CSV table of C-alpha atoms in Angstrom, one decimal:
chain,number,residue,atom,x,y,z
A,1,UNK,CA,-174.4,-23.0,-32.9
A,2,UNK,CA,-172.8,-23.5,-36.6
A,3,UNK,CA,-169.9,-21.7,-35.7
A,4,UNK,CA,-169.5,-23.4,-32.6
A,5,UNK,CA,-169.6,-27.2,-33.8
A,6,UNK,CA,-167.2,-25.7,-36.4
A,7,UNK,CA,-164.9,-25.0,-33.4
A,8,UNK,CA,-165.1,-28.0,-31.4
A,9,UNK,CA,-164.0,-29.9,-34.5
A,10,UNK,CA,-161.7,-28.2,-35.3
A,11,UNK,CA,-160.4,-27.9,-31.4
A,12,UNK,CA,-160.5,-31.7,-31.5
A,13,UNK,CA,-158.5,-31.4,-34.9
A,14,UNK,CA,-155.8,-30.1,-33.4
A,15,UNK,CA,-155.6,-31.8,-29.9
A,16,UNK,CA,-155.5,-34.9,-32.4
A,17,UNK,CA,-152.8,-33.4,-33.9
A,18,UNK,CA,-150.6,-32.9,-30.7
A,19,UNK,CA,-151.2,-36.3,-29.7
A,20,UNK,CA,-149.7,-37.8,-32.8
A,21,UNK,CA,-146.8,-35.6,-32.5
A,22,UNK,CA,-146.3,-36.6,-28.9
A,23,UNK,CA,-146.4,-40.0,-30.4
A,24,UNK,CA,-143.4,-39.1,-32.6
A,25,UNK,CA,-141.6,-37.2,-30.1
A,26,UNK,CA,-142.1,-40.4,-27.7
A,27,UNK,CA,-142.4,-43.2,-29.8
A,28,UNK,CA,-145.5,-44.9,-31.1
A,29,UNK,CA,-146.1,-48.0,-28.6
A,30,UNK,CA,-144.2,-46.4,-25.9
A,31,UNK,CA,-146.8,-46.5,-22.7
A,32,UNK,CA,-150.1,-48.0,-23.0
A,33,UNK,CA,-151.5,-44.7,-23.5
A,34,UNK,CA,-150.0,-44.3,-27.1
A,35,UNK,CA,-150.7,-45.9,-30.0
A,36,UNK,CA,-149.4,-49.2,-31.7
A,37,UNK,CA,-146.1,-49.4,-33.0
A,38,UNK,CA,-147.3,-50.5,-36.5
A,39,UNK,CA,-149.5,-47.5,-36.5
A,40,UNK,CA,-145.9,-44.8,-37.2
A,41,UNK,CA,-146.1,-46.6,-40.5
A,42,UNK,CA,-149.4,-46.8,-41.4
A,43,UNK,CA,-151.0,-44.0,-44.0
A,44,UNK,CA,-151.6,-40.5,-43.3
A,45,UNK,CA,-155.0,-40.7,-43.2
A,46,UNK,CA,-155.5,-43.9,-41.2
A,47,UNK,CA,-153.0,-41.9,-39.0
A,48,UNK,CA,-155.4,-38.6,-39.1
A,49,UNK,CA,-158.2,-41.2,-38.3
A,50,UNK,CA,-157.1,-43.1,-35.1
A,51,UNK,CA,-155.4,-39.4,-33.7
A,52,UNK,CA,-159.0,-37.7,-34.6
A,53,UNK,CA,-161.2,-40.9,-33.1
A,54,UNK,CA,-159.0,-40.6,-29.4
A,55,UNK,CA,-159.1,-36.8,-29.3
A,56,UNK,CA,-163.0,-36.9,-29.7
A,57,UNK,CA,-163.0,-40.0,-27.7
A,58,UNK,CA,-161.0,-38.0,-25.0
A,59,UNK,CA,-163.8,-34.9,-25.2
A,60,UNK,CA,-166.7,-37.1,-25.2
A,61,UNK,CA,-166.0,-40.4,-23.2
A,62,UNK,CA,-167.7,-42.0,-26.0
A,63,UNK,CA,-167.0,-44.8,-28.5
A,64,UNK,CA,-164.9,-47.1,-25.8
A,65,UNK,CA,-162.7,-46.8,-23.7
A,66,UNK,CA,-160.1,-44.4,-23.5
A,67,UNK,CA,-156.5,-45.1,-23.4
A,68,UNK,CA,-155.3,-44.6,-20.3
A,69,UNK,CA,-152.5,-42.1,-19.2
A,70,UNK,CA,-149.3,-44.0,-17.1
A,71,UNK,CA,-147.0,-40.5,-17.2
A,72,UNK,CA,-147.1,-37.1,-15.4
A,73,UNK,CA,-146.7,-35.4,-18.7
A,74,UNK,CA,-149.8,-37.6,-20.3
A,75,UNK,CA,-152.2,-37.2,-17.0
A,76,UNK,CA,-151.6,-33.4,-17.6
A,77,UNK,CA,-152.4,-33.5,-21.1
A,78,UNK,CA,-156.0,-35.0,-20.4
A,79,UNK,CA,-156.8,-33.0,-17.4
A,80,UNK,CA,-155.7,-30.0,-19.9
A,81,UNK,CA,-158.1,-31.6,-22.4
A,82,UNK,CA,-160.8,-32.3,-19.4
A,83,UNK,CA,-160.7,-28.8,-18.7
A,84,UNK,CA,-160.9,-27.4,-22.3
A,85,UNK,CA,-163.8,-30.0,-23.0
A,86,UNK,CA,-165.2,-27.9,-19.9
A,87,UNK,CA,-165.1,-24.6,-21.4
A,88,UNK,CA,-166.5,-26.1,-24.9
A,89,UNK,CA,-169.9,-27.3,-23.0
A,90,UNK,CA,-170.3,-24.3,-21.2
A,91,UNK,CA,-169.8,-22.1,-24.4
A,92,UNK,CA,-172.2,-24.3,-25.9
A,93,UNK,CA,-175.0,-24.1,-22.8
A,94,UNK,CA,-174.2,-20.0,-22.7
A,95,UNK,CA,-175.0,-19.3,-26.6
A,96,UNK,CA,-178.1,-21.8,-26.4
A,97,UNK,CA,-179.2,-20.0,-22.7
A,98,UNK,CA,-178.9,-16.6,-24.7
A,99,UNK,CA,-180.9,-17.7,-27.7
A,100,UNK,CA,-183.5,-18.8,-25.0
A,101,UNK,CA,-183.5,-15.6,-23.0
A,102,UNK,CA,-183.8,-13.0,-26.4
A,103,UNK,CA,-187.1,-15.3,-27.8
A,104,UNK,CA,-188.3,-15.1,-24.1
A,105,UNK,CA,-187.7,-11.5,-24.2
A,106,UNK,CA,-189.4,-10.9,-27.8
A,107,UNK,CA,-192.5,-12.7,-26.2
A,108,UNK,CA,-192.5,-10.7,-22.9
A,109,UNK,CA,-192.6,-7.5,-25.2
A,110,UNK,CA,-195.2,-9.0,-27.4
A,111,UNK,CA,-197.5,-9.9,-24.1
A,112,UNK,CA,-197.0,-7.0,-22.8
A,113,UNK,CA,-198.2,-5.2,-25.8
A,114,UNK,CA,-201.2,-7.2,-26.0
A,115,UNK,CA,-202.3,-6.8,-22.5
A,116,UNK,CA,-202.0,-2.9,-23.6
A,117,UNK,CA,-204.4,-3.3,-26.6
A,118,UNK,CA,-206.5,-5.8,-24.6
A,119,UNK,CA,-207.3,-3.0,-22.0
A,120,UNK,CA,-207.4,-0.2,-24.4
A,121,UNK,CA,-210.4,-2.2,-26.1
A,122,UNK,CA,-212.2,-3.1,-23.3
A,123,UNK,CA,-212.0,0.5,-21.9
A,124,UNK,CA,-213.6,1.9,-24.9
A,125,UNK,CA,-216.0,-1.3,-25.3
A,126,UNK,CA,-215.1,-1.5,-29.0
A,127,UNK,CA,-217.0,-4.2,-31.2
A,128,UNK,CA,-215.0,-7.5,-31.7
A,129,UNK,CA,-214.9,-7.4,-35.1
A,130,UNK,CA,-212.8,-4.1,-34.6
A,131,UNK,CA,-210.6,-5.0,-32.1
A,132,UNK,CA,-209.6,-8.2,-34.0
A,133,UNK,CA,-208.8,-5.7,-37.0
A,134,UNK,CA,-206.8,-3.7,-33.5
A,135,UNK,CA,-205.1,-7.2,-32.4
A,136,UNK,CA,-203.9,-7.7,-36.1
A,137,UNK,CA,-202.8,-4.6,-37.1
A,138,UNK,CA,-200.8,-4.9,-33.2
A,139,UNK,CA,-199.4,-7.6,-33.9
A,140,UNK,CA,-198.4,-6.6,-37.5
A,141,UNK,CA,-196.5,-4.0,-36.5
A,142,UNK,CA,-194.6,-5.7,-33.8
A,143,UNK,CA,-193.7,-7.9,-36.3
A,144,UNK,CA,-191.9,-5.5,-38.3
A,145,UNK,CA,-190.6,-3.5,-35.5
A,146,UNK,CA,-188.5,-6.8,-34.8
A,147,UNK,CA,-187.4,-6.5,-38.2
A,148,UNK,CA,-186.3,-2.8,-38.2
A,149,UNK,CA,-182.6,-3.6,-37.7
A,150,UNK,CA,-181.4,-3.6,-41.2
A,151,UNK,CA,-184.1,-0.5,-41.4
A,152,UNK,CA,-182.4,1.6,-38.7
A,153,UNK,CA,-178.8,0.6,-40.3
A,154,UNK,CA,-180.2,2.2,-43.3
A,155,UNK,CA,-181.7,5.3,-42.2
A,156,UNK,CA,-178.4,6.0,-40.0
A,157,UNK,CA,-176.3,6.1,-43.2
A,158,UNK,CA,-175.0,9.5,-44.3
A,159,UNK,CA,-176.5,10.6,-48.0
A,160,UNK,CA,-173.7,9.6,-50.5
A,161,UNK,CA,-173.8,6.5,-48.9
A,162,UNK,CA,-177.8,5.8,-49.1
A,163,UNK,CA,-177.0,6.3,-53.2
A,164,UNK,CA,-173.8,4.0,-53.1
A,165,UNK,CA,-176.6,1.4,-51.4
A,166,UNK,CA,-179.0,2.1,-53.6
A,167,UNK,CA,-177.1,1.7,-56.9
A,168,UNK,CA,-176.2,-1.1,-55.9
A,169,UNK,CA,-179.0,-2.9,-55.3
A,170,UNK,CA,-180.4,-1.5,-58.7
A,171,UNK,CA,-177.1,-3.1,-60.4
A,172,UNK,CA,-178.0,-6.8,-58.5
């Protein structure tokens, strides 16, 4: 989700920077939709600042109201923003419906296991104070099993490169 906010900035970042150079191109204070005329001469950075504060305005519909577009060429520039702001939020819903879906699935595997042990203990009537010792082993191992990736990465390596990794772990 990092990555992604990383992203969106910097997608704002750079529909901030077409804007201003549209406002070159066109002239600052040309339409209502572009800024002031004593804005061409302002600083850089108060220049970066107003272009960055529409762009996220435009994304977001937040922080008042945005300017609104009187040309053809600058309604198509917002729909084209509209439309990439569209694709931003549904990334964003995908990675966090994914995130959702592999915890649900590490629990499903984890409730399935323990309705396993659950009925392997009552088949056998074992004592509670063994199948607690069952349970936690169970769930011990499960917990490591979800941690067997960088195990498995390991193990798959060829020889010569198992030494390389291990010499340098003993150099760290």
């Amino acid at each position: 989700l990092l990555f992604l906010l990383v992203v969106l900035l910097l997608l704002v970042h750079w529909i901030g920077c077409v804007y201003t150079s549209i406002e070159y191109e066109r002239g600052f204070g040309a339409t209502s939709w572009s800024s002031p005329t004593e804005r061409e001469n302002a600083p850089l950075w108060e220049q970066f600042v107003a272009a960055y504060f529409w762009a996220l305005n435009q994304v977001t519909n937040k922080g008042g109201t945005p300017l609104k577009p009187v040309s053809q060429f600058e309604r198509g520039f917002e729909l084209g923003i509209a439309v990439l702001s569209l694709f931003v939020v549904a990334t964003v819903i995908g990675a966090i419906s994914r995130l959702i879906v592999k915890a649900g699935a590490k629990d499903a595997r984890l409730a399935t296991k323990s309705r396993e042990v659950t009925a392997f203990i009552k088949q056998r009537n074992l004592p509670t104070e063994l199948a607690d010792a069952i349970k936690s082993h169970v769930l011990t191992v499960h917990e490591r099993e979800e941690d067997k990736g960088a195990f498995a990465v390991y193990a798959a390596l060829p020889e010569q490169l198992k030494r390389d990794v291990a010499m340098c772990l003993k150099a760290e």
